[in-house]
PDB file of C-alpha atoms and ligand atoms in Angstrom:
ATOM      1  CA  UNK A   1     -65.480 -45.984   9.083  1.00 40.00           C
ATOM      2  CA  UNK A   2     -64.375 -49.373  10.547  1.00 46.00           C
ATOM      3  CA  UNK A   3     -67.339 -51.046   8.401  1.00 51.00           C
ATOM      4  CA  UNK A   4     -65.704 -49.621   4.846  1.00 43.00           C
ATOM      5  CA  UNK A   5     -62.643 -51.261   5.686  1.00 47.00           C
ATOM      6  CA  UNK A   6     -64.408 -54.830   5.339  1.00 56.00           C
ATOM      7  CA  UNK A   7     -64.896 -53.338   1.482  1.00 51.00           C
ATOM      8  CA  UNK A   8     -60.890 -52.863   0.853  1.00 54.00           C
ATOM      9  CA  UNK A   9     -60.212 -56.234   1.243  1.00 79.00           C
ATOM     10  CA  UNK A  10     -56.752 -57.427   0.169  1.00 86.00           C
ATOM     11  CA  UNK A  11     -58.122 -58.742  -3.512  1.00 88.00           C
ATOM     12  CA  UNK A  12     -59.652 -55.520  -4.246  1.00 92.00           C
ATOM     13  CA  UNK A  13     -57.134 -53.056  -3.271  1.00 91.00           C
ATOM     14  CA  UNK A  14     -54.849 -55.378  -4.992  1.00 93.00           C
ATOM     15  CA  UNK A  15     -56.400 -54.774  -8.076  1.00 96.00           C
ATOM     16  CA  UNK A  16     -57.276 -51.291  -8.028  1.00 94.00           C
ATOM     17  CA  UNK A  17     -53.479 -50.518  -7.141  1.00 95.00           C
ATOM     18  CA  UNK A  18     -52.678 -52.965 -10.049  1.00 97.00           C
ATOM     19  CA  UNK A  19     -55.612 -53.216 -12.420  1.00 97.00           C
ATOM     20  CA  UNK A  20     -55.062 -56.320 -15.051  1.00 98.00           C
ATOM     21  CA  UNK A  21     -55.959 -55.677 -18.872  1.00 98.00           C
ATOM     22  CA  UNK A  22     -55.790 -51.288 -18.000  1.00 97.00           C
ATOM     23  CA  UNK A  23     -55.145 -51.092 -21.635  1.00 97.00           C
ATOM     24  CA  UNK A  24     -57.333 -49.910 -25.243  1.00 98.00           C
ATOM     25  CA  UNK A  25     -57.239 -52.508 -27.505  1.00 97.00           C
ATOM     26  CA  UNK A  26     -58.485 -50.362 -30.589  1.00 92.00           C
ATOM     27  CA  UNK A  27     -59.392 -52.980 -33.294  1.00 94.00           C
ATOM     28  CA  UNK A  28     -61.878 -54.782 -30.657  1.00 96.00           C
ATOM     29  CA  UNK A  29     -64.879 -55.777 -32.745  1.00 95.00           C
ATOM     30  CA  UNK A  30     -66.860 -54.452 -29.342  1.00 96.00           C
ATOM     31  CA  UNK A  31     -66.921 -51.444 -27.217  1.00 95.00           C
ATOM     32  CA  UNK A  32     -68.836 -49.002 -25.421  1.00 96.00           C
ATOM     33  CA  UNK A  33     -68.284 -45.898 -22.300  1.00 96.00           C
ATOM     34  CA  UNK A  34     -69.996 -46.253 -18.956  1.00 97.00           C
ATOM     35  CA  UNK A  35     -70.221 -43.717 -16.362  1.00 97.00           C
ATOM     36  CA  UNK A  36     -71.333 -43.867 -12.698  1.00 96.00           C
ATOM     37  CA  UNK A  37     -72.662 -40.468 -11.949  1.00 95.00           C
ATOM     38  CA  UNK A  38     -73.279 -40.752  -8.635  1.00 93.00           C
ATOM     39  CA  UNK A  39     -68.955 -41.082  -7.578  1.00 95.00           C
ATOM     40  CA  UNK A  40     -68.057 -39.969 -11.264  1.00 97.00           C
ATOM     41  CA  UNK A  41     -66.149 -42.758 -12.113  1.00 97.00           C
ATOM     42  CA  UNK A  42     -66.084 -42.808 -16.089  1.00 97.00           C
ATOM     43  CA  UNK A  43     -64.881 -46.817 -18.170  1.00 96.00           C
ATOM     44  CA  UNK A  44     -64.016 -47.250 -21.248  1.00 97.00           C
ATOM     45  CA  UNK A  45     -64.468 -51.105 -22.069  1.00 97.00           C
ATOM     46  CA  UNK A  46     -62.737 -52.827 -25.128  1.00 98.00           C
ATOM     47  CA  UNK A  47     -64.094 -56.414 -25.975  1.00 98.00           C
ATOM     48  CA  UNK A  48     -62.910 -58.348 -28.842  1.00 98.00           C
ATOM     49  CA  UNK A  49     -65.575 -61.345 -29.825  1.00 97.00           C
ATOM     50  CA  UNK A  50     -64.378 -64.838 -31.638  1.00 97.00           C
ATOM     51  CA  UNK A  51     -66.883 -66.989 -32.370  1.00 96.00           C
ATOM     52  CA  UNK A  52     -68.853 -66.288 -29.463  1.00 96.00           C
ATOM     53  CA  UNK A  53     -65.597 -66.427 -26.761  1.00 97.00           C
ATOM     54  CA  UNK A  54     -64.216 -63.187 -25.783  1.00 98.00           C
ATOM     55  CA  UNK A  55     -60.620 -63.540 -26.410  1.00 98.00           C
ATOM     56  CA  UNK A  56     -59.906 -60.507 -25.537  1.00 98.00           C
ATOM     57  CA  UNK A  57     -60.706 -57.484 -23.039  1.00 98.00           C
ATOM     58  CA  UNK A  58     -59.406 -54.247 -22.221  1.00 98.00           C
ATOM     59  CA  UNK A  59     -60.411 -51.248 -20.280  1.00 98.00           C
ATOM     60  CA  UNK A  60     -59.320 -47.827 -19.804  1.00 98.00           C
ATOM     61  CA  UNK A  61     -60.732 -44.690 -17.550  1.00 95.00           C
ATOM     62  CA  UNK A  62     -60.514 -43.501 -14.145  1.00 92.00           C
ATOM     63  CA  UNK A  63     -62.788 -44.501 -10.990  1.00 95.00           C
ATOM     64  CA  UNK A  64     -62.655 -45.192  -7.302  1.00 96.00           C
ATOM     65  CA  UNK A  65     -60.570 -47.913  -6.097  1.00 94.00           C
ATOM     66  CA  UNK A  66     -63.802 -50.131  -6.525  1.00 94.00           C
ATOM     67  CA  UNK A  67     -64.673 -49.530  -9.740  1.00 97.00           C
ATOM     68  CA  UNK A  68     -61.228 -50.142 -10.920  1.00 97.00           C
ATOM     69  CA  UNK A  69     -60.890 -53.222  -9.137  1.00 96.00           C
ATOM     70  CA  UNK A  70     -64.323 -54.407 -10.217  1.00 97.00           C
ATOM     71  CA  UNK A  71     -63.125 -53.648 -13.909  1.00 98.00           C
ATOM     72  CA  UNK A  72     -59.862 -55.341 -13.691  1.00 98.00           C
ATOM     73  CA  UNK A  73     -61.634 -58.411 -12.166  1.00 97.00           C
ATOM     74  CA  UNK A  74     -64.293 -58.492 -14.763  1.00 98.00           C
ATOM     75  CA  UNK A  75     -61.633 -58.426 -17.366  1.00 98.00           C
ATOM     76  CA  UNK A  76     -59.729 -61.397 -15.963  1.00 97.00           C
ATOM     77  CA  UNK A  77     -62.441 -63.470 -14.963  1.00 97.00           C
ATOM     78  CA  UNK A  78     -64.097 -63.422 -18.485  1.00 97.00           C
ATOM     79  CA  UNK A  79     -61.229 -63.816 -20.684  1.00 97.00           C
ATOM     80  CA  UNK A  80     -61.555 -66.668 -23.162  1.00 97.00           C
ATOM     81  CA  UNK A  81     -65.342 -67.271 -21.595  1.00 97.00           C
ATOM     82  CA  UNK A  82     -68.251 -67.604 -23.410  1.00 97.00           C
ATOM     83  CA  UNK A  83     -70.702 -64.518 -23.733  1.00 96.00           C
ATOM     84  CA  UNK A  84     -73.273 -66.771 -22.349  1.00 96.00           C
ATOM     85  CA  UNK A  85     -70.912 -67.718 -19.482  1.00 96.00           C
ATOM     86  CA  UNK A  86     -69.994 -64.022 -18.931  1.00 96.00           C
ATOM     87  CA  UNK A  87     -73.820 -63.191 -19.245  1.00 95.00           C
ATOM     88  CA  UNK A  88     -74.208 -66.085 -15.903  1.00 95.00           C
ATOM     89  CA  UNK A  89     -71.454 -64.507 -14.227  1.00 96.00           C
ATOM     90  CA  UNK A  90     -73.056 -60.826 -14.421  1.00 95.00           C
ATOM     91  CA  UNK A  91     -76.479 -61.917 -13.193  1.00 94.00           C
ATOM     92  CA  UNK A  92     -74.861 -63.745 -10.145  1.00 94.00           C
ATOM     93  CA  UNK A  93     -72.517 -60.915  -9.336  1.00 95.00           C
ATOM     94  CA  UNK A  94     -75.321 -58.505  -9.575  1.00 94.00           C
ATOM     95  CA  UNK A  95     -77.590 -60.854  -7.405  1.00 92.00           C
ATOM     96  CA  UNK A  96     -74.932 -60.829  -4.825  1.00 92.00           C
ATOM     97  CA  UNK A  97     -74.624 -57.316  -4.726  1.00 92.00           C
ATOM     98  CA  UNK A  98     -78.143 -56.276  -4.584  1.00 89.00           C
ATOM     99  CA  UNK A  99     -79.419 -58.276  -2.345  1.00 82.00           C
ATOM    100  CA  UNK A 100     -80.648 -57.213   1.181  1.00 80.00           C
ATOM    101  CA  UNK A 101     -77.761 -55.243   2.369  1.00 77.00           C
ATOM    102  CA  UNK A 102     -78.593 -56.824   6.296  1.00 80.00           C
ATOM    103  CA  UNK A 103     -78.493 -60.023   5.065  1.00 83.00           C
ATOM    104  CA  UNK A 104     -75.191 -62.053   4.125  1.00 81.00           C
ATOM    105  CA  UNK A 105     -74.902 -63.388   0.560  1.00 83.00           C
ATOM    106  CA  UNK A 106     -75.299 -66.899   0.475  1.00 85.00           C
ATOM    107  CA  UNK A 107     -72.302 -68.693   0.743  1.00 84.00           C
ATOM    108  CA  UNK A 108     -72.709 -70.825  -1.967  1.00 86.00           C
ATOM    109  CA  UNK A 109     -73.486 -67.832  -4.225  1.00 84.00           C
ATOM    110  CA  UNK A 110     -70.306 -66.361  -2.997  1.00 85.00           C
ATOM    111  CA  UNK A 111     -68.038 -69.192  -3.582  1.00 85.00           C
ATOM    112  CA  UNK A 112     -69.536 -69.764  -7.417  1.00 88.00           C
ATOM    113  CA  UNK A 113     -68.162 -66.496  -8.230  1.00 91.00           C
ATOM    114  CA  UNK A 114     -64.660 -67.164  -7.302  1.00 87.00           C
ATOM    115  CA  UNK A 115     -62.756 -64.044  -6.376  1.00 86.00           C
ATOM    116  CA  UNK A 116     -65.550 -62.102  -7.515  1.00 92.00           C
ATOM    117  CA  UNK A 117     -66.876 -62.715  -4.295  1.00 89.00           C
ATOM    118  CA  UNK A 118     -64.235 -60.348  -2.424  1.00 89.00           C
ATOM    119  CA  UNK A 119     -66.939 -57.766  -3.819  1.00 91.00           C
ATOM    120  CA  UNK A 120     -69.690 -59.312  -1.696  1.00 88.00           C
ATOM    121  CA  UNK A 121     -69.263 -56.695   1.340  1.00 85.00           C
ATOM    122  CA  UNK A 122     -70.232 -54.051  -0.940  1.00 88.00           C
ATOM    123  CA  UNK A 123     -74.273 -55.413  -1.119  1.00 87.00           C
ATOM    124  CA  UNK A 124     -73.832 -53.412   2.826  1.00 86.00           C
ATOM    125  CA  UNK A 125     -73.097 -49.695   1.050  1.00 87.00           C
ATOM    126  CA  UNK A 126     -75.687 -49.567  -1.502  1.00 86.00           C
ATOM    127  CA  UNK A 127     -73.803 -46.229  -3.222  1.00 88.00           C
ATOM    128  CA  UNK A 128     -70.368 -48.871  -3.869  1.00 93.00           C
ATOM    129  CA  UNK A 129     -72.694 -51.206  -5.506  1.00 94.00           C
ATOM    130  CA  UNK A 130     -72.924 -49.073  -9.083  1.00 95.00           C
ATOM    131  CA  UNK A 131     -68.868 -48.444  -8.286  1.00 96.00           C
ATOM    132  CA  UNK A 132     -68.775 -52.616  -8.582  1.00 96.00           C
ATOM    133  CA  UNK A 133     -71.520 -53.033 -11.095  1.00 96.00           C
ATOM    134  CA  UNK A 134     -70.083 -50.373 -13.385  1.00 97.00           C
ATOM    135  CA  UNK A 135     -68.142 -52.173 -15.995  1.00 98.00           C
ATOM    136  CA  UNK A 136     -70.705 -55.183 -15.975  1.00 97.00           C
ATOM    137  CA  UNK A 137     -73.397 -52.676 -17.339  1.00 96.00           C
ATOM    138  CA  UNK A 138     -70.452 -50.904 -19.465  1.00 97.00           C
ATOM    139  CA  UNK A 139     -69.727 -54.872 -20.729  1.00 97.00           C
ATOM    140  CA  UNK A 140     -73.780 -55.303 -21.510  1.00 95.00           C
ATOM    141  CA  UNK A 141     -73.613 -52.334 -23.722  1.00 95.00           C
ATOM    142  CA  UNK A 142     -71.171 -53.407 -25.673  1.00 96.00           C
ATOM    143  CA  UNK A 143     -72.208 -56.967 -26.346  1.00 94.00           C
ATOM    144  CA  UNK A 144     -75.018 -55.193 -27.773  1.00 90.00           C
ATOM    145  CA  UNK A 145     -73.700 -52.330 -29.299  1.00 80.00           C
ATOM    146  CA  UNK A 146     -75.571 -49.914 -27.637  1.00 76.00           C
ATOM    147  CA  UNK A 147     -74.716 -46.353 -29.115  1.00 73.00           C
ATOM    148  CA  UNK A 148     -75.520 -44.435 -25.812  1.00 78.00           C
ATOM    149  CA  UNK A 149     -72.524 -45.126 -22.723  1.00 82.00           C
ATOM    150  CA  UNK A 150     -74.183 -46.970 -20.412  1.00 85.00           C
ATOM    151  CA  UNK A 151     -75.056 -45.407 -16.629  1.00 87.00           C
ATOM    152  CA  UNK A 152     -75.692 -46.945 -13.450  1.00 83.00           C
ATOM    153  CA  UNK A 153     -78.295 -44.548 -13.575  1.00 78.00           C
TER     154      UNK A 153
HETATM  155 ZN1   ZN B   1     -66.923 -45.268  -7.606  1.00 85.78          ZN
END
């Protein structure tokens, strides 16, 4: 058990005690459900869109402490980004995380991501990485609408 507690790192259980933006915003102009099967944590992600910057973002549901953390994160490092600068930030987060889980993260890739990076120990328990990836795949499906909640499987 001494490996998992690499994965609470201070950032993260920060945030999952605290999560920023835990909140519905209902007139958002986006927003979709995601659900993580495999640990049953279930998201409900609130995005508002202005002229291609989200200016706002809100989530709601109940997880494990990483998913939470991962959500609240998500929510405060994208806030008043671009969607193609929040669309960058998902594919290196996910790179990080799914990389080989013996091999360390670059540390360049790391440090680009900005406390988004406390998540890199995760890439070593390949069942966390849908807890961390969870609301980026929730956030996909609502930039795009998608009808169906999106699952990490
Ligand atoms: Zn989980």
């Amino acid at each position: 058990m001494s490996d998992l507690r690499e994965l609470y790192q201070e950032v993260i259980l920060d945030h999952s005690k605290h999560p920023r933006n835990s909140r519905a915003l209902p007139a958002a102009n986006h927003h979709a459900d995601g659900h993580n099967p495999l640990c049953g944590d279930r998201l409900k992600l609130y995005v508002q869109v202005d002229n291609g910057v989200i200016s706002d973002i809100g989530f709601t549901g109940a997880g494990c402490a990483i998913s939470t953390a991962s959500a609240s994160m998500m929510t405060e490092a994208l806030k008043g980004k671009t969607i193609a600068e929040a669309e960058a930030t998902f594919q290196r987060f996910h790179h990080m995380l799914t990389g080989a889980p013996d091999e360390q993260p670059p540390e360049e890739e790391v440090e680009a991501l900005g406390k988004l990076g406390a998540f890199a120990g995760v890439r070593e328990f390949p069942v966390r990485v849908k807890c961390a990836t969870l609301a980026w795949h929730t956030l996909q499906a609502a930039l795009k609408d998608q009808p169906a909640p999106a699952s990490t499987e």
